[in-house]
Short mmCIF file of C-alpha atoms in Angstrom, two decimals:
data_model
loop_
_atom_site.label_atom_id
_atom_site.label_comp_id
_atom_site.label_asym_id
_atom_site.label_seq_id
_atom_site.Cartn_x
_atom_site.Cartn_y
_atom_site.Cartn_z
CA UNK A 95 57.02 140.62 78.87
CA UNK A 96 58.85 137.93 77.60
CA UNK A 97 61.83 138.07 75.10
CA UNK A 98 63.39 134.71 73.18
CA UNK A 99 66.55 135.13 71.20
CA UNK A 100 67.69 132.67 69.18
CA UNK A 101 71.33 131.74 67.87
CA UNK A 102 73.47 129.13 66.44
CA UNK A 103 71.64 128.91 62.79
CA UNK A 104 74.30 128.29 60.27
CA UNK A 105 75.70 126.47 56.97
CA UNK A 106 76.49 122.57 57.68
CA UNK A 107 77.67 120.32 55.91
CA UNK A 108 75.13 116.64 55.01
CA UNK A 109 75.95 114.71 58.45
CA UNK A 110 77.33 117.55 60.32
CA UNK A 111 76.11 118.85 63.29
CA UNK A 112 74.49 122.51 64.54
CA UNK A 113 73.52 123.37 68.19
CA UNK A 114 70.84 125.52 68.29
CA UNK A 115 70.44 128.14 71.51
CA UNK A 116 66.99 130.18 72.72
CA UNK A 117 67.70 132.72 75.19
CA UNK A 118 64.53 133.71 77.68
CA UNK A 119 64.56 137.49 78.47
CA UNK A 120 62.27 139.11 80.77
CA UNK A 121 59.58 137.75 83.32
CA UNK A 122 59.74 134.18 83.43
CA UNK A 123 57.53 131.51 85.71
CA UNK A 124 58.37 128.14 86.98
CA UNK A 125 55.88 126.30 85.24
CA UNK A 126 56.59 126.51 81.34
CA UNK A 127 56.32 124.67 77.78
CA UNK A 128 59.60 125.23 75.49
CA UNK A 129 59.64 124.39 71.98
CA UNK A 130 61.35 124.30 68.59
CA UNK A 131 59.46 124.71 65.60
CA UNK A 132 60.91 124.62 61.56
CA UNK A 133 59.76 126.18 58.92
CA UNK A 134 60.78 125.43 55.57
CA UNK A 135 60.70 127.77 52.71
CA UNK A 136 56.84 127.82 51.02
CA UNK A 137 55.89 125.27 53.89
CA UNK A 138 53.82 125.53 57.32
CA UNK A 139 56.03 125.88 60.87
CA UNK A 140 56.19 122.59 62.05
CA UNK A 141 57.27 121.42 65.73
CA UNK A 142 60.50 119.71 66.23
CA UNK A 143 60.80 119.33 69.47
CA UNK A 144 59.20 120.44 73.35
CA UNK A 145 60.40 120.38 76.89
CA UNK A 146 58.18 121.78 79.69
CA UNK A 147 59.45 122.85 83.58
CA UNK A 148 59.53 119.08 84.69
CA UNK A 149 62.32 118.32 81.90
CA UNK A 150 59.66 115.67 79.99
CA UNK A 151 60.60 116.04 76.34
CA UNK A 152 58.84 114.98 73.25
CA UNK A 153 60.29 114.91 69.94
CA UNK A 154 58.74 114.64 65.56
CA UNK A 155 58.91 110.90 65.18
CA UNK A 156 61.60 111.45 61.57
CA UNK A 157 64.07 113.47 64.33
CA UNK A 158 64.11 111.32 67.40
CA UNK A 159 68.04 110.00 67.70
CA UNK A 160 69.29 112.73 66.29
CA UNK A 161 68.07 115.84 67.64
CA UNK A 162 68.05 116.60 71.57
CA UNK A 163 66.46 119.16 73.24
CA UNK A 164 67.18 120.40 75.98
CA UNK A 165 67.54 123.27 79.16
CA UNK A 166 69.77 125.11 81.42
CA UNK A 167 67.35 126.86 83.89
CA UNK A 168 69.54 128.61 85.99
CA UNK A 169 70.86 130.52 82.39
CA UNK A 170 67.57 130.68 80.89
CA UNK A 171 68.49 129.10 77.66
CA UNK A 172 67.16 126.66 75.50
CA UNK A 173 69.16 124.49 73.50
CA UNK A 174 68.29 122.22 70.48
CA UNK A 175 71.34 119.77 69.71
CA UNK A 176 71.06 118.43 65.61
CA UNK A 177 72.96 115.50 64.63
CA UNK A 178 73.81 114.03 61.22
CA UNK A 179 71.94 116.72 59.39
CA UNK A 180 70.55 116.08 56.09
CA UNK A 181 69.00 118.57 53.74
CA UNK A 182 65.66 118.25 54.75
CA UNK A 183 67.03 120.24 57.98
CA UNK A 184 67.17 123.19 55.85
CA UNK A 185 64.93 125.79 57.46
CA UNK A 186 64.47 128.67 60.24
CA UNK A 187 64.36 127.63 63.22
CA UNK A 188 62.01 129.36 65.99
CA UNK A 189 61.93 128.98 69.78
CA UNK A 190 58.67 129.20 71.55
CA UNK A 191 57.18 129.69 74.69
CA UNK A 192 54.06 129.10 76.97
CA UNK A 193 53.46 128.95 80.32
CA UNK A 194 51.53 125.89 81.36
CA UNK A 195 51.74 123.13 83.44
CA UNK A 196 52.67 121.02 80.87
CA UNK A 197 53.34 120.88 76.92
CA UNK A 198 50.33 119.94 76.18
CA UNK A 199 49.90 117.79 72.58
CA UNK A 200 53.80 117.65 73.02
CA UNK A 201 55.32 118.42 69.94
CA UNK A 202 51.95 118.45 68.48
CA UNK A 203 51.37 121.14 69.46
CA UNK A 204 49.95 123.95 66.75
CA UNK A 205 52.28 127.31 66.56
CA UNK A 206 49.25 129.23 67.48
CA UNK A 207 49.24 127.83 70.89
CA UNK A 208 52.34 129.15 71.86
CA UNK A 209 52.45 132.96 72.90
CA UNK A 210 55.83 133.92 72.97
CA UNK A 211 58.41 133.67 69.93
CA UNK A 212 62.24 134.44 68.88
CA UNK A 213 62.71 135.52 65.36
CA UNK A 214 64.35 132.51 64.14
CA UNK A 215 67.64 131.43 62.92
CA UNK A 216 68.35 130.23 59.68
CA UNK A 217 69.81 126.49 59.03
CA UNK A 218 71.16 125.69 55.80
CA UNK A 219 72.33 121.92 54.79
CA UNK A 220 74.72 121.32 51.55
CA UNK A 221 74.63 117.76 50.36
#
């Protein structure tokens, strides 16, 4: 069984910055797909952001230069840097998990391909 436990969620203020962090619990595997999905209020979960085993990213096209993704294996924890934040941030933020070779459809890919979820952590933006 695997566990994810997110933290970092938070008020910000417009051009501030929030680092997000995923904690992996339980039986892991070297071979993995990582990613950060946001849901808005009244919208769908959308993906943000992936990283698989091999450290290949791929990032939403509006976030790219200012949100990083990225790892620390040996801690087992996930980590999504947000820079100059804007409103449009506002959401909960999940971590997922699958493990695959590869992420495949990169940040593409649809929520319901991922098995393995935390239970979010809320970001709020003030203009």
């Amino acid at each position: 069984q695997v566990q994810l436990v997110e933290s970092g969620g938070g008020p910000v203020q417009a051009g501030g910055s929030l680092r997000l962090s995923c904690a992996v619990f339980g039986n892991t595997y070297s071979s993995y797909c990582m990613g950060w999905f946001r849901q808005a209020a009244g919208k769908e979960r959308e993906g943000v952001a992936t990283i698989d085993s091999d450290v290949s990213t791929t990032y939403a096209d509006s976030l790219k230069g200012r949100f990083t993704i990225s790892q620390d294996k040996e801690k087992k924890i996930l980590y999504l840097q947000m820079n100059s934040l804007t409103p449009e941030a506002i959401g909960m933020y999940y971590c997922a998990a699958e493990y695959l070779s590869y992420c495949i459809g990169g940040v593409a890919r649809k929520s319901e391909e991922y098995k393995y979820w935390g239970q979010g952590t809320q970001v709020t933006v003030s203009a």
